[in-house]
PDB file of C-alpha atoms in Angstrom:
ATOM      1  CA  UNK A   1     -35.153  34.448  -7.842  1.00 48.00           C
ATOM      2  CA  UNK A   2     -34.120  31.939  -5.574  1.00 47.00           C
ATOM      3  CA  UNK A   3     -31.501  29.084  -6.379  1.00 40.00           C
ATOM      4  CA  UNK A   4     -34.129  26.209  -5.792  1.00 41.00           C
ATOM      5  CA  UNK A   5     -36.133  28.518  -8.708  1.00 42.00           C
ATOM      6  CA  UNK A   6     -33.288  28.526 -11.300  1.00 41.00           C
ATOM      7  CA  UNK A   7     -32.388  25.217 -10.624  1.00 38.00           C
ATOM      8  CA  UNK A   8     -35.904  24.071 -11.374  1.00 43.00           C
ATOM      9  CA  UNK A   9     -36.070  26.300 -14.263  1.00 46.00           C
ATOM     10  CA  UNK A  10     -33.231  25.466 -15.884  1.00 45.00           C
ATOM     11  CA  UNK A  11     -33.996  21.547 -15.577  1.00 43.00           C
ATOM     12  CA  UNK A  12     -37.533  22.350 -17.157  1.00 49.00           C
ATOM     13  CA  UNK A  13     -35.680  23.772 -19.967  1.00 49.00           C
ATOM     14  CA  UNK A  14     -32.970  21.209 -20.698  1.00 41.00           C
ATOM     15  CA  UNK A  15     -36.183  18.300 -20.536  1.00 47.00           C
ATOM     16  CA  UNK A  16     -38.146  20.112 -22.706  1.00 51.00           C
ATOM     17  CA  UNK A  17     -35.028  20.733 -25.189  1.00 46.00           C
ATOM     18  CA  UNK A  18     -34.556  17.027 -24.997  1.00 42.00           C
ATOM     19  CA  UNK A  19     -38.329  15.853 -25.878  1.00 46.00           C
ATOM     20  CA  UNK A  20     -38.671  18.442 -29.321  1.00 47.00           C
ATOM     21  CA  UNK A  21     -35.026  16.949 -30.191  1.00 43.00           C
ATOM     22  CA  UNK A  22     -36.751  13.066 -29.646  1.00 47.00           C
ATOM     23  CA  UNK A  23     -39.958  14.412 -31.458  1.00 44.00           C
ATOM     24  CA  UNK A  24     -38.421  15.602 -34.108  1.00 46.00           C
ATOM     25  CA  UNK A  25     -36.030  12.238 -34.321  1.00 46.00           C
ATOM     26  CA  UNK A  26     -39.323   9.923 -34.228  1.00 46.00           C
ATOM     27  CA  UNK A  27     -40.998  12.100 -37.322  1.00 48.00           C
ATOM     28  CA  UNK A  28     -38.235  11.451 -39.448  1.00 48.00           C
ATOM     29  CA  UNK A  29     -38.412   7.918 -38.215  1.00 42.00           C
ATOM     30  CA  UNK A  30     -42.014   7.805 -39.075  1.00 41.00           C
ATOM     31  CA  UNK A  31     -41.329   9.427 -42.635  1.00 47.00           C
ATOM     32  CA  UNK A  32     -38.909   6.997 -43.411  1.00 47.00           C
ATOM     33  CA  UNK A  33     -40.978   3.983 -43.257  1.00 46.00           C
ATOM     34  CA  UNK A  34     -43.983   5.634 -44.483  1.00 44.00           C
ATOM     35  CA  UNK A  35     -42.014   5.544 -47.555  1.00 46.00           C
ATOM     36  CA  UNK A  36     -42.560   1.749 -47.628  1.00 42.00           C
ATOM     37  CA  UNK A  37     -46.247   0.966 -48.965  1.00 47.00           C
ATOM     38  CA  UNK A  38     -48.473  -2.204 -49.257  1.00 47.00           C
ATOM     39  CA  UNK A  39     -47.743  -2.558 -53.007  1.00 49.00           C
ATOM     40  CA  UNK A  40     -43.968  -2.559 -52.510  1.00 47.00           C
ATOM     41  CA  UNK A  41     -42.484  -6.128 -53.185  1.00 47.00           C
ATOM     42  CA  UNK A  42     -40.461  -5.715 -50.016  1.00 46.00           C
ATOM     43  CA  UNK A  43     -42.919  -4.336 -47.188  1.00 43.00           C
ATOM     44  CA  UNK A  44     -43.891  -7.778 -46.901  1.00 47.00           C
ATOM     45  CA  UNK A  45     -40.517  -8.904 -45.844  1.00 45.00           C
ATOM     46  CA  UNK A  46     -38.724  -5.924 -44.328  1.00 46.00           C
ATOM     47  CA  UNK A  47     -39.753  -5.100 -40.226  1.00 50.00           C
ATOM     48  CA  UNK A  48     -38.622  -2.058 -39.387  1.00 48.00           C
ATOM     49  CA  UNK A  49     -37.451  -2.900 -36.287  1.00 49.00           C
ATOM     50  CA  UNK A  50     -34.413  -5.045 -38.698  1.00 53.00           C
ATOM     51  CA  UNK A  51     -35.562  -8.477 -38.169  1.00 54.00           C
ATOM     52  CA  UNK A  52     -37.680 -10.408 -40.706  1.00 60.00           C
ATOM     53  CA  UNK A  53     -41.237 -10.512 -40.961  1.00 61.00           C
ATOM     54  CA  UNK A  54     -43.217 -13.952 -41.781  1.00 59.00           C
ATOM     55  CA  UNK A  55     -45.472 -14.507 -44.096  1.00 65.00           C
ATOM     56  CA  UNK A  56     -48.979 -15.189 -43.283  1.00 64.00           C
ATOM     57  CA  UNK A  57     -48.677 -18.968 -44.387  1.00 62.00           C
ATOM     58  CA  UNK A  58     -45.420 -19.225 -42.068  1.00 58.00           C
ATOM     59  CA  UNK A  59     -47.163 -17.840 -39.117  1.00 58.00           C
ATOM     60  CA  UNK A  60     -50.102 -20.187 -39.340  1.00 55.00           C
ATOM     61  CA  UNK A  61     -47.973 -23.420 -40.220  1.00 57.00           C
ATOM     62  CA  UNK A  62     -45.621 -21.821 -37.071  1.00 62.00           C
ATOM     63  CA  UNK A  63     -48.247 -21.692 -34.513  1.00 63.00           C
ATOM     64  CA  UNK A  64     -49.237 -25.310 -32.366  1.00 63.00           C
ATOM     65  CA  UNK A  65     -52.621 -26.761 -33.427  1.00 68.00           C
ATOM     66  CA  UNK A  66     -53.772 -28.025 -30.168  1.00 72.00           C
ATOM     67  CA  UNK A  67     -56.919 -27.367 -28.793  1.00 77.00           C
ATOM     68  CA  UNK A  68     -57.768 -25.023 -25.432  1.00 77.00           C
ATOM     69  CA  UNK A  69     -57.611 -28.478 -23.022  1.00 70.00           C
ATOM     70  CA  UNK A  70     -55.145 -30.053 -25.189  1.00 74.00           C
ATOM     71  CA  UNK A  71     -52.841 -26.962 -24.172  1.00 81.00           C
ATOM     72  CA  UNK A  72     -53.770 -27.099 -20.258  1.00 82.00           C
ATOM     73  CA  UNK A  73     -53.096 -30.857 -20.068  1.00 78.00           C
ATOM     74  CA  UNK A  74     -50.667 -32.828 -19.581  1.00 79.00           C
ATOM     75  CA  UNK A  75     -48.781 -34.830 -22.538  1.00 80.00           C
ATOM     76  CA  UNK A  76     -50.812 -37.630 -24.441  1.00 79.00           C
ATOM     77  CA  UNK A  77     -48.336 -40.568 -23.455  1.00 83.00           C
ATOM     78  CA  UNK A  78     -49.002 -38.682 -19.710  1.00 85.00           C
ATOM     79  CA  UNK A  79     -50.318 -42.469 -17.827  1.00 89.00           C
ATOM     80  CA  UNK A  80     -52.463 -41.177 -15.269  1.00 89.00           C
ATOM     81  CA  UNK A  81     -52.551 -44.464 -13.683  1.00 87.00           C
ATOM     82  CA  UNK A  82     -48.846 -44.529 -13.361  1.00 90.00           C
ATOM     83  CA  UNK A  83     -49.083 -41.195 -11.680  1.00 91.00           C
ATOM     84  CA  UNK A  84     -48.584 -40.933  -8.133  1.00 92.00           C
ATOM     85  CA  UNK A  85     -51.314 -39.297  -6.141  1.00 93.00           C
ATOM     86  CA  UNK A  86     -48.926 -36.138  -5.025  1.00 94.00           C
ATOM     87  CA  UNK A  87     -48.565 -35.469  -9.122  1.00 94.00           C
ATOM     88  CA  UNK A  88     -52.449 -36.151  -9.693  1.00 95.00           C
ATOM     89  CA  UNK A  89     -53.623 -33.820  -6.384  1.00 96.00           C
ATOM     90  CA  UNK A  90     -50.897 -31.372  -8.024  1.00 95.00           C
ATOM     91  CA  UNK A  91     -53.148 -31.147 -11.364  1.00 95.00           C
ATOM     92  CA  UNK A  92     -56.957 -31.541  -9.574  1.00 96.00           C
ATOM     93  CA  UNK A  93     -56.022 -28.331  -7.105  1.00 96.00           C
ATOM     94  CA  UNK A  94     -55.238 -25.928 -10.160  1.00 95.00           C
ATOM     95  CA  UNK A  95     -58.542 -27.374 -11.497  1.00 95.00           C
ATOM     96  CA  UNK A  96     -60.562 -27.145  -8.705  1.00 96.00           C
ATOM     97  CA  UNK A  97     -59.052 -23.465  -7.628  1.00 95.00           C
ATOM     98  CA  UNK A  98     -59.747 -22.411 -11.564  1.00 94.00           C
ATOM     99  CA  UNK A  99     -63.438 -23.490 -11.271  1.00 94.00           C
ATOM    100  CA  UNK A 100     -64.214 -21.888  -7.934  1.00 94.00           C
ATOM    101  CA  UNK A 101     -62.239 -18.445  -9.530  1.00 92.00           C
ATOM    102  CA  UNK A 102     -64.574 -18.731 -12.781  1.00 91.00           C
ATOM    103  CA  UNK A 103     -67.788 -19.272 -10.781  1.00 90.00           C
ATOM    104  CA  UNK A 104     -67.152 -15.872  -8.086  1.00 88.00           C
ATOM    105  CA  UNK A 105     -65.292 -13.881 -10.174  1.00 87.00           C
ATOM    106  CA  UNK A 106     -68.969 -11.988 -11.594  1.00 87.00           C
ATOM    107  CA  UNK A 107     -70.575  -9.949 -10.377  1.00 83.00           C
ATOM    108  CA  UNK A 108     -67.188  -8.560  -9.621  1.00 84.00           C
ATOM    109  CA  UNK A 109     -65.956  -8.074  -5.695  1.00 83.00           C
ATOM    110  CA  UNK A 110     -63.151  -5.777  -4.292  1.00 88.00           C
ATOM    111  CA  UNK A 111     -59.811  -8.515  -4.732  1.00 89.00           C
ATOM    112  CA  UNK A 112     -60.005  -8.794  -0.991  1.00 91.00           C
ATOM    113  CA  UNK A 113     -63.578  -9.750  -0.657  1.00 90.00           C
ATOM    114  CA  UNK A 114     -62.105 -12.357  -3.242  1.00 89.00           C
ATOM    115  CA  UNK A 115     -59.524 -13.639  -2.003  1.00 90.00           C
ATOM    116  CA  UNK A 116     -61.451 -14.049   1.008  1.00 92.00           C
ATOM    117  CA  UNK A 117     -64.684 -16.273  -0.799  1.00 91.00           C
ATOM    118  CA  UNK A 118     -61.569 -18.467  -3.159  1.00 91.00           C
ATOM    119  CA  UNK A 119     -59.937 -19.526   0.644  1.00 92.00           C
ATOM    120  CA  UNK A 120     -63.435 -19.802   2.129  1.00 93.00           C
ATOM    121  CA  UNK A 121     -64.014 -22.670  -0.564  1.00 93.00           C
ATOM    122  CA  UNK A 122     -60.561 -24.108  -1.458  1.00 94.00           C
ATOM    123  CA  UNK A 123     -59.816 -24.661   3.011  1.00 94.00           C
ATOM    124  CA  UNK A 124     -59.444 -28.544   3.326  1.00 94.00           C
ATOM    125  CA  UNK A 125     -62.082 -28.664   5.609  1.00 95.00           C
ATOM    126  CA  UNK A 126     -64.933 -27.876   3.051  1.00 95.00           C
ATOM    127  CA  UNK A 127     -63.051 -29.843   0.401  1.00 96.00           C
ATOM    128  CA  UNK A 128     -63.252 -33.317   2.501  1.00 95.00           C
ATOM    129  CA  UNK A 129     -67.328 -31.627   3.077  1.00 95.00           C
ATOM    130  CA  UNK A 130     -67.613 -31.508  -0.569  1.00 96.00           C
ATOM    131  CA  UNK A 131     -66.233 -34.708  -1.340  1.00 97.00           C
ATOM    132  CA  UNK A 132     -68.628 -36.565   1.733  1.00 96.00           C
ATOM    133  CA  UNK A 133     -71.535 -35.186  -0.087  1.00 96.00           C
ATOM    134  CA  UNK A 134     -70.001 -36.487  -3.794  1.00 96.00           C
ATOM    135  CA  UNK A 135     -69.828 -39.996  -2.856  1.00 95.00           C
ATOM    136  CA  UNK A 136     -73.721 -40.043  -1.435  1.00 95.00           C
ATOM    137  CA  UNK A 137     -74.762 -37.583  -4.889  1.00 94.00           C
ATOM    138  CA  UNK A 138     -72.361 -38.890  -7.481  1.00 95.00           C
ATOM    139  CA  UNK A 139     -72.593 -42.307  -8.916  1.00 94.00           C
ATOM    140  CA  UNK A 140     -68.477 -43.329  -8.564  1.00 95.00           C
ATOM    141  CA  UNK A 141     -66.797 -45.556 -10.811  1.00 95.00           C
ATOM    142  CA  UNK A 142     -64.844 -48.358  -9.222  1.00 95.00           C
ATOM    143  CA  UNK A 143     -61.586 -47.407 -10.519  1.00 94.00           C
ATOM    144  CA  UNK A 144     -62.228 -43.526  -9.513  1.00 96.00           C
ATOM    145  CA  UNK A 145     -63.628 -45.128  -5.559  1.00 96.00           C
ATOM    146  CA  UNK A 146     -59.526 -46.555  -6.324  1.00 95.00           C
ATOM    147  CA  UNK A 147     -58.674 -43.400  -7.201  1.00 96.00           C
ATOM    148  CA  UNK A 148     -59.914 -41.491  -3.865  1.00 96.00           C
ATOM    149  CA  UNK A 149     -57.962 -44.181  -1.399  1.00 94.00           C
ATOM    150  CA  UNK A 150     -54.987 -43.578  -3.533  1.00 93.00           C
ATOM    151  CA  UNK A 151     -55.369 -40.160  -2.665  1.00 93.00           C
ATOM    152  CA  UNK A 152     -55.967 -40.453   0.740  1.00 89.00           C
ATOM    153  CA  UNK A 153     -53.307 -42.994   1.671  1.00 84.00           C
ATOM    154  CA  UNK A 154     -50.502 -41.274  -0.328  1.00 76.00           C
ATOM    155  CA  UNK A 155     -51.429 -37.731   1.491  1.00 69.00           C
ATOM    156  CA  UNK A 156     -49.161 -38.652   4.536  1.00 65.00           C
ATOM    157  CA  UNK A 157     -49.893 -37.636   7.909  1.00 57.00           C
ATOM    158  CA  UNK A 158     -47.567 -34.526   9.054  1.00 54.00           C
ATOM    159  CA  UNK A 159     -48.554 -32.376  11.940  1.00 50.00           C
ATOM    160  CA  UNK A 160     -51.913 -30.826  10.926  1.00 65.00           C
ATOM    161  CA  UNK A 161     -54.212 -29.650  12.931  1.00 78.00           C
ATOM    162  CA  UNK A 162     -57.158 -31.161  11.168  1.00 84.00           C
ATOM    163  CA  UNK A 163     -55.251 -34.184   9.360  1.00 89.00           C
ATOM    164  CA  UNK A 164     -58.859 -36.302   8.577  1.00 91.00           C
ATOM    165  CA  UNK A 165     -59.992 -33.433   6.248  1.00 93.00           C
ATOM    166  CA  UNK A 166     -56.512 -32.662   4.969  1.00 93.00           C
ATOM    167  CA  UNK A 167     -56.496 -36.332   3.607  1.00 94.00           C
ATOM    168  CA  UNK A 168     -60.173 -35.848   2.305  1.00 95.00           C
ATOM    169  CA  UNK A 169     -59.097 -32.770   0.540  1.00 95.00           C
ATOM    170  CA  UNK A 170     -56.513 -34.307  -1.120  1.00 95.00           C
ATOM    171  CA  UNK A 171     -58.091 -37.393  -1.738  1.00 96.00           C
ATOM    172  CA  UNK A 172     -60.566 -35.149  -3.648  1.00 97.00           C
ATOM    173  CA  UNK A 173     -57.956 -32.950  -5.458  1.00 97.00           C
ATOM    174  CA  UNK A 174     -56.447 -36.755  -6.697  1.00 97.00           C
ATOM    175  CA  UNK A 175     -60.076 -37.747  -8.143  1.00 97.00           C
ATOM    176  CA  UNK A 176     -59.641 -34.342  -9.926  1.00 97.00           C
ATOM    177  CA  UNK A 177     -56.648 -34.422 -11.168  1.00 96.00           C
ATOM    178  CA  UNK A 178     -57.127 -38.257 -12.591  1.00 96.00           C
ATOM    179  CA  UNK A 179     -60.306 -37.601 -14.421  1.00 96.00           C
ATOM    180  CA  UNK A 180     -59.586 -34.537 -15.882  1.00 94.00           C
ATOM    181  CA  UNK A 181     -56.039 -35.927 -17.395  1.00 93.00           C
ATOM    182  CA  UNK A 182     -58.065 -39.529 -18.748  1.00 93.00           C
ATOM    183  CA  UNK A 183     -61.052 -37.455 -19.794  1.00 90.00           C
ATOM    184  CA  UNK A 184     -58.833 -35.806 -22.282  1.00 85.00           C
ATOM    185  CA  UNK A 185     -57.028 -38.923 -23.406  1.00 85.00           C
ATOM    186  CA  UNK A 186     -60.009 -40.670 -23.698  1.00 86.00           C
ATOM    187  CA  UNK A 187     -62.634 -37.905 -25.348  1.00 84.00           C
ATOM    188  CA  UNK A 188     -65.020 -38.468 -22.932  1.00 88.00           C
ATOM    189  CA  UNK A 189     -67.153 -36.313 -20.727  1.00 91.00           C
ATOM    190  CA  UNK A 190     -66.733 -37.290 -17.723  1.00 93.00           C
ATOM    191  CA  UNK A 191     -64.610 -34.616 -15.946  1.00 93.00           C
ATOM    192  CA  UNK A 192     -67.030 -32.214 -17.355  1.00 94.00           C
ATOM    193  CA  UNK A 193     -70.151 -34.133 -15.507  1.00 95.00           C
ATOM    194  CA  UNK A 194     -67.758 -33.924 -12.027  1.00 96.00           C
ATOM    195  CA  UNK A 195     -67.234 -30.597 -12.514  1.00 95.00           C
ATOM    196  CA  UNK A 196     -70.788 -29.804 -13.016  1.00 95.00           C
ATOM    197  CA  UNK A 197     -71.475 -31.480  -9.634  1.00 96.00           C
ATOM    198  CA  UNK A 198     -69.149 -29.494  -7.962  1.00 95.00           C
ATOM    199  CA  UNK A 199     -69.802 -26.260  -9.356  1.00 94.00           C
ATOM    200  CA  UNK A 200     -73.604 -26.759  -9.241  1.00 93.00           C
ATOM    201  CA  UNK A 201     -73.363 -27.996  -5.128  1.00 93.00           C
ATOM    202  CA  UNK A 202     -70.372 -25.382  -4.367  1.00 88.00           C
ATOM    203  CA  UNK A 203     -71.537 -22.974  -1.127  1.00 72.00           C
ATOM    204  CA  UNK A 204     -74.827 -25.167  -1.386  1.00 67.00           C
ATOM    205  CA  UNK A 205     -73.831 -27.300   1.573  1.00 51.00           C
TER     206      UNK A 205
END
């Protein structure tokens, strides 16, 4: 036998030596707390694992009671109008990027054939396309037409090589952001009727 055999051999053996000792150590484990049954006054408040278990009551009166949006938004003294339009396009791209994810995502593509379609429609140039088409389609409030400039003007300039559609795009992401933070605060509907524009018209155009 060579010395590359016995070697391997004799590490085999010293593994499996140590896995029957850990076996054998988690069965007693297992035993011992098996011990402890439903109808025992303490199984309610002893966790194995040494810390203390809560009741059911505690766990409920524990856990925040906000809603699905109330979790994803932003606080309720959050004054949207206050908000600069950096901090509002900040908000409306996670929106925007989560809608385009939930409307490809099924039928199911390889990730990079995913990846691909999500940068396809989240590029600045189809977002200023997008938003074009939603101020012929979609009937604009005046504080929301407000809204868009603020977005545009406070976009800066920077060296881009397509700075018009940059400053679209985030002029869009700013309408976003500003009526899905209000629509919250307010109850209303009216970030889910944008939405529905935009997801109904995406890769229509």
């Amino acid at each position: 036998m060579t010395l590359y055999k016995i070697v391997a051999f004799a590490l085999f053996a010293v593994c499996n030596a140590f896995s029957t000792i850990n076996f054998k150590k988690g069965n007693s484990v297992l035993n011992e707390h098996s011990r402890i049954q439903p109808s025992d006054p303490s199984y309610d408040d002893v966790n194995p694992s040494g810390g203390q278990l809560l009741s059911e009551e505690e766990q409920t009166t524990n856990i925040p009671n906000f809603s699905l949006l109330g979790l994803l938004s932003p606080a309720e003294d959050c004054k949207a109008d206050q908000m600069g339009a950096s901090a509002l396009a900040y908000i409306g791209d996670v929106v925007y990027e989560l809608l385009v994810r939930s409307k490809i995502v099924w039928p199911e593509l390889r990730t990079a054939d995913l990846q691909t379609k999500v940068v396809s429609l989240v590029r600045a140039e189809y977002q200023a396309e997008l938003l074009a088409r939603l101020k012929e389609d979609f009937p604009l409030t005046q504080n929301e037409l407000n809204v868009l400039r603020r977005g545009r003007n406070g976009s800066g300039r920077g060296n881009r090589r397509n700075a018009a559609a940059y400053n679209d795009a985030t002029s869009f992401e700013t309408l976003l952001g500003y009526v899905y933070i209000t629509s919250h605060q307010q109850n209303d509907d009216r970030c889910a009727m944008l939405l529905n524009w935009v997801y109904k018209n995406l890769e229509e155009m």
